[in-house]
Tab-separated table of C-alpha atoms in Angstrom:
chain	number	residue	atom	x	y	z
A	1	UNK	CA	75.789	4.665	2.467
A	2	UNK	CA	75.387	7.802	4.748
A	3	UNK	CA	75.583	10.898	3.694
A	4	UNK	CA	75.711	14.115	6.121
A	5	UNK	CA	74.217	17.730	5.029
A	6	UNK	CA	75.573	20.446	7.058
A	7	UNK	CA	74.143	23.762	6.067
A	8	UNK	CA	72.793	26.677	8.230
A	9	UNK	CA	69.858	26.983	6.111
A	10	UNK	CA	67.079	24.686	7.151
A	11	UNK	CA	65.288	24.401	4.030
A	12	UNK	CA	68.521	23.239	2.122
A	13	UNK	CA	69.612	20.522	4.768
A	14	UNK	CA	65.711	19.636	3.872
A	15	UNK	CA	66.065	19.304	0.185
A	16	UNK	CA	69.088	17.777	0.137
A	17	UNK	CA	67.853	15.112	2.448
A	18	UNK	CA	64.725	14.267	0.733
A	19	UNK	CA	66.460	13.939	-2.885
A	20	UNK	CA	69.535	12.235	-1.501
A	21	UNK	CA	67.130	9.602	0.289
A	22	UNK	CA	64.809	8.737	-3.139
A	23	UNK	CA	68.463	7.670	-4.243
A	24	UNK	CA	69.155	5.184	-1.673
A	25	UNK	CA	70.889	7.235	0.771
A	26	UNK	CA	70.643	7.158	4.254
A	27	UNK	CA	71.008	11.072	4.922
A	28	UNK	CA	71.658	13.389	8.215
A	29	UNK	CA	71.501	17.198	8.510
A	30	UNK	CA	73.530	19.562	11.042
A	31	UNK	CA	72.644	23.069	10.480
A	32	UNK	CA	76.373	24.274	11.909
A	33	UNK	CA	79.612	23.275	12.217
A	34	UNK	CA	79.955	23.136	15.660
A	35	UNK	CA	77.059	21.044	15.600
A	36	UNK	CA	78.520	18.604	13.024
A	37	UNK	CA	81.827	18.063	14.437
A	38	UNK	CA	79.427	16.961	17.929
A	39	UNK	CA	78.213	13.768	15.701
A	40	UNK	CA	80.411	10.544	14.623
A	41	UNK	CA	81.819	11.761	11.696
A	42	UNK	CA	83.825	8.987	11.028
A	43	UNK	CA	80.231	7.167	10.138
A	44	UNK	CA	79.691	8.623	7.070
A	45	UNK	CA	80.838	8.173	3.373
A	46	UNK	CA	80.380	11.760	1.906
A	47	UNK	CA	79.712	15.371	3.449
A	48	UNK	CA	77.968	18.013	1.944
A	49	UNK	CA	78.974	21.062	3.728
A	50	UNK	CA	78.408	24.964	3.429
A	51	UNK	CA	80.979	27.401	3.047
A	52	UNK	CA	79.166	30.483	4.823
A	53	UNK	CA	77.958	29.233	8.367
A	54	UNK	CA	78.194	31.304	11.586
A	55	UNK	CA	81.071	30.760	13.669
A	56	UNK	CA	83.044	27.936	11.836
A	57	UNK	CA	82.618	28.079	8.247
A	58	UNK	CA	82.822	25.268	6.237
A	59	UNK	CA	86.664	25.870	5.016
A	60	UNK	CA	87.570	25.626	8.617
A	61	UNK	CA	85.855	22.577	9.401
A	62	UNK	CA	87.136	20.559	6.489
A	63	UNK	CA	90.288	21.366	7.750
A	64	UNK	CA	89.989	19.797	11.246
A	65	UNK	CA	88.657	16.863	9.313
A	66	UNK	CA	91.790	16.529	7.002
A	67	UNK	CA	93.946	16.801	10.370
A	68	UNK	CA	92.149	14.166	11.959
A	69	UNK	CA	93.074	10.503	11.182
A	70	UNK	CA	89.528	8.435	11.860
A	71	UNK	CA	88.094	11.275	9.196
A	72	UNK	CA	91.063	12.368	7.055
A	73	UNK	CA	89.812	10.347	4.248
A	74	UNK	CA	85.852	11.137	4.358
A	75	UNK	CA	85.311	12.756	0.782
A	76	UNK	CA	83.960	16.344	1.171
A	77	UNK	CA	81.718	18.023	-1.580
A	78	UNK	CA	81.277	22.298	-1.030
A	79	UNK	CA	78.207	23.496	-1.340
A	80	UNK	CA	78.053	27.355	-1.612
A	81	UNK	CA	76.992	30.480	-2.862
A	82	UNK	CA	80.700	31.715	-3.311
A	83	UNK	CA	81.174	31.267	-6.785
A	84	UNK	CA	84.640	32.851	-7.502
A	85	UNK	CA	87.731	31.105	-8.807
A	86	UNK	CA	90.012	31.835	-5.852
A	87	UNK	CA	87.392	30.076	-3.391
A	88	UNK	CA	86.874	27.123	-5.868
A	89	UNK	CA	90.526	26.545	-5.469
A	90	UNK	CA	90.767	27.392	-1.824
A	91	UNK	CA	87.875	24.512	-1.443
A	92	UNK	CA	89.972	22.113	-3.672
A	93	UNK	CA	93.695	22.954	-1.988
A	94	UNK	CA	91.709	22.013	1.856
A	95	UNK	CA	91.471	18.773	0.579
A	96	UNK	CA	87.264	18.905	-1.143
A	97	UNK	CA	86.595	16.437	-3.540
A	98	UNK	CA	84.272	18.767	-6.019
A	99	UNK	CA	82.927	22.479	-5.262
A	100	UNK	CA	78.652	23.174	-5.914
A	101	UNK	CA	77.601	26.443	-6.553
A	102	UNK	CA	74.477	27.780	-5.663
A	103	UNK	CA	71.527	27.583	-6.870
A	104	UNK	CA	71.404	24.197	-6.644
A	105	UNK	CA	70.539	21.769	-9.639
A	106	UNK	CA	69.155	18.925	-8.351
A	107	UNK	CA	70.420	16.409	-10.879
A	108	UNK	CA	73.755	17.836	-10.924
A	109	UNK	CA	73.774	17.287	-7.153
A	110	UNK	CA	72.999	13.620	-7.372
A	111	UNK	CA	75.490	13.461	-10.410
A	112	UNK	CA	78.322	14.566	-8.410
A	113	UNK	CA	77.206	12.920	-5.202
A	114	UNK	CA	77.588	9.525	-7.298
A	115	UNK	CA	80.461	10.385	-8.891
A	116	UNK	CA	82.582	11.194	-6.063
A	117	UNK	CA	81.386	8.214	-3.624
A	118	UNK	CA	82.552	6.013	-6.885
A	119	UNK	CA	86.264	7.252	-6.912
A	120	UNK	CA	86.237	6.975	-2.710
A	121	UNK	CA	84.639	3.296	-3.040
A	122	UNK	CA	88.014	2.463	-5.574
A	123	UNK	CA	90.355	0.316	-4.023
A	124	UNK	CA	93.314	2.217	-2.768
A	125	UNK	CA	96.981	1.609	-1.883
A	126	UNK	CA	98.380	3.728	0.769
A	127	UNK	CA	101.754	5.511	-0.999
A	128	UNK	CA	104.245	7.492	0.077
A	129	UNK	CA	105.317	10.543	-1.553
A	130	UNK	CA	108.709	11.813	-1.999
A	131	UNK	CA	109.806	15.109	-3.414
A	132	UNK	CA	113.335	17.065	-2.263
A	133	UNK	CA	111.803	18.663	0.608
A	134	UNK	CA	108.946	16.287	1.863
A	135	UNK	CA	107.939	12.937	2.786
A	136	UNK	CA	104.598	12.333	3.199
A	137	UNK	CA	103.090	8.713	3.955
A	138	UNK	CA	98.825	9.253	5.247
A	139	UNK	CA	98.866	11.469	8.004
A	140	UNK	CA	102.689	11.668	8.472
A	141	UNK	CA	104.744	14.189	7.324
A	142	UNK	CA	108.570	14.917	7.185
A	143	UNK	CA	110.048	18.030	6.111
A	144	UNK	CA	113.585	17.451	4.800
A	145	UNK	CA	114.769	21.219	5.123
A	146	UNK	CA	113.617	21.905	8.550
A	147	UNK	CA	114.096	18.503	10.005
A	148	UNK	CA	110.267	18.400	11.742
A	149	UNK	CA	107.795	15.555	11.857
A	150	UNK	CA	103.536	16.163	11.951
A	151	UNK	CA	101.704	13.192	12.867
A	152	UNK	CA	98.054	14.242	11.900
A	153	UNK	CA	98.547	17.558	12.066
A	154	UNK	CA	100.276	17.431	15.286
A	155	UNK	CA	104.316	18.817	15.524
A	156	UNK	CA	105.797	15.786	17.135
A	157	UNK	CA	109.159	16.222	18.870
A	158	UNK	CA	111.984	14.173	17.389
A	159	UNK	CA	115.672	13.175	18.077
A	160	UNK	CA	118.122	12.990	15.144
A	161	UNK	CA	118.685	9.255	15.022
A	162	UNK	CA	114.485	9.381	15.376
A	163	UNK	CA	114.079	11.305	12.486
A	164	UNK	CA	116.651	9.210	10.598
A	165	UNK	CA	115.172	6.154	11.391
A	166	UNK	CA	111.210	7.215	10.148
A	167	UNK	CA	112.765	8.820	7.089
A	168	UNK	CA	114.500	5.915	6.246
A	169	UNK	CA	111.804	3.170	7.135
A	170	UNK	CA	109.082	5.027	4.730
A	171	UNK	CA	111.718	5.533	1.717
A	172	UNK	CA	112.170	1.530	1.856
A	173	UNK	CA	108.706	0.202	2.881
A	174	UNK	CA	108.260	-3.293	3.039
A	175	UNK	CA	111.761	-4.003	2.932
A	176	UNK	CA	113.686	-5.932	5.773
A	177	UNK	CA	116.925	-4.028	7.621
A	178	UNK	CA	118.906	-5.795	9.728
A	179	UNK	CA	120.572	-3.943	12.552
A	180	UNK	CA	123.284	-3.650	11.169
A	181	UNK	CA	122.077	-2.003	8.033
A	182	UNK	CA	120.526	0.066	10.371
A	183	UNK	CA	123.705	1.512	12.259
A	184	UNK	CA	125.321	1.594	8.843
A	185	UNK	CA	121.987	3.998	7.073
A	186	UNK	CA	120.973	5.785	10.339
A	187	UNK	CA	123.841	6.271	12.479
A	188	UNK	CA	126.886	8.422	12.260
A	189	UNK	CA	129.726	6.197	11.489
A	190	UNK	CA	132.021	8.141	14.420
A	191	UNK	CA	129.813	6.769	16.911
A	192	UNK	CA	130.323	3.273	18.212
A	193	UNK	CA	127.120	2.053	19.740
A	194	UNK	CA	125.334	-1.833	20.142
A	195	UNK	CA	122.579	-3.272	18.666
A	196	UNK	CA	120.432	-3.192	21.407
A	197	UNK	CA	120.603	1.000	20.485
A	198	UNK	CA	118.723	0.264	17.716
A	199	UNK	CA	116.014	-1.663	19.681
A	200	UNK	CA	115.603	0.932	22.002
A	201	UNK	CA	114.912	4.013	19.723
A	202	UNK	CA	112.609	1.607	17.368
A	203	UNK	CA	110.637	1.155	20.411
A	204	UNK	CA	110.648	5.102	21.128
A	205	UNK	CA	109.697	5.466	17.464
A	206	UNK	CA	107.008	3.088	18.164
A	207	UNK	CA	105.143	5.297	20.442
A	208	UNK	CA	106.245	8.888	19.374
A	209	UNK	CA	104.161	8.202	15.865
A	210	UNK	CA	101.163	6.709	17.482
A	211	UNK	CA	98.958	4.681	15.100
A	212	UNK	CA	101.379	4.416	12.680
A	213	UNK	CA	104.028	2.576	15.635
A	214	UNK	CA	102.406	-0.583	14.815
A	215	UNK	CA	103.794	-0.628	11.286
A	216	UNK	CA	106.851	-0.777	12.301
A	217	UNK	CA	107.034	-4.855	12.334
A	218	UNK	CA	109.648	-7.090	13.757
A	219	UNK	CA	111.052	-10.357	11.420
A	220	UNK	CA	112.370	-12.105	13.819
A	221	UNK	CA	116.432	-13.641	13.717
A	222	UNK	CA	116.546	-10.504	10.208
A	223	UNK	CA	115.548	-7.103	11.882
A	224	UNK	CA	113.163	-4.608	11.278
A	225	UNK	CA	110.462	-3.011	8.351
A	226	UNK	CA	108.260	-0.703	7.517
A	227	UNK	CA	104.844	-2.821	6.331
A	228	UNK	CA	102.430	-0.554	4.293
């Protein structure tokens, strides 16, 4: 597995790299940020990363790589001399997978390291979460009140019968809709339209939600799903 240190102090990105390689490890250093988010992130299987760097500290990288899809899911340890509560949970809320203060121990290091590649080695099943005022399914997610879509942390424009249509699709995943069921879920029932309607803004959907378009699958002669 690879590992990547990104600290700005030289001789921790060195320590961390020797010990993490007499484990097994196959381990790169980036003594910045900016110099990190330069390399294929999407390569590794666990980053170690600073808090307190020079231009970009290591809160604000983590969060371009939870907005990002190809590294939304790469488990993050902290590794810092900020030692308070409030940054602990700061660290956690960004999306970090454990928090290491400073001085460094070492054993507890390699402990943690193991520990947290186990739970991101697990087998997982993408889910969908629900609550009254989100729906979130991976990097998608739909805000009930305020009627908006993100698509990796990107504010996507959507039309009513658009946002109907996604909101319905990942309440009912995996389950088959027929056009009809469609006009009858989706559609105001005032408005008298054909089935070819539907066609056209699943195919509009499609695009608008990038990546995700493609799990929007076809049954052919029954209608349309959501496949997770």
């Amino acid at each position: 597995m690879k590992i990547l240190v990104v600290d700005d102090e030289l001789d921790i990105c060195e320590i961390l790299k020797y010990n993490l390689e007499t484990e097994g490890f196959e381990v790169d250093t980036a003594c910045s940020a900016e110099e990190a988010l330069e390399m294929p992130l999407q390569d590794y299987s666990l980053i170690l990363l600073d808090v307190m760097m020079g231009e970009m500290s290591g809160f604000q990288m983590a969060r371009r790589l939870k907005e990002k899809f190809s590294t939304a899911r790469i488990p993050i340890i902290f590794i810092t001399a900020l030692d308070g509560e409030d940054n602990m949970v700061k660290g956690l809320n960004i999306g970090a997978d454990d928090y290491i203060v400073k001085p460094l121990s070492m054993k507890e290091v390699k402990a943690r390291v193991r520990a947290v590649l186990r739970r991101s080695t697990q087998p997982q099943q993408s889910k969908t979460f629900t609550d009254d005022n989100m729906i979130v399914y991976e990097g998608i997610t739909l805000d009930i009140n305020a009627k908006t879509v993100t698509c990796e942390g990107e504010k996507l424009e959507f039309t009513k019968l658009e946002f109907e249509l996604l909101s319905f699709f990942l309440q009912h995943p995996n389950k088959v809709f027929s056009r009809e069921d469609l006009l009858k879920y989706c559609w105001p029932r005032e408005v008298v339209v054909l089935d070819r309607t539907v066609d056209v803004n699943i195919t509009r959907l499609r695009k608008k939600i990038g990546c995700y378009g493609k799990q929007i699958k076809t049954r052919v002669g029954y209608g349309y799903y959501f496949e997770k």
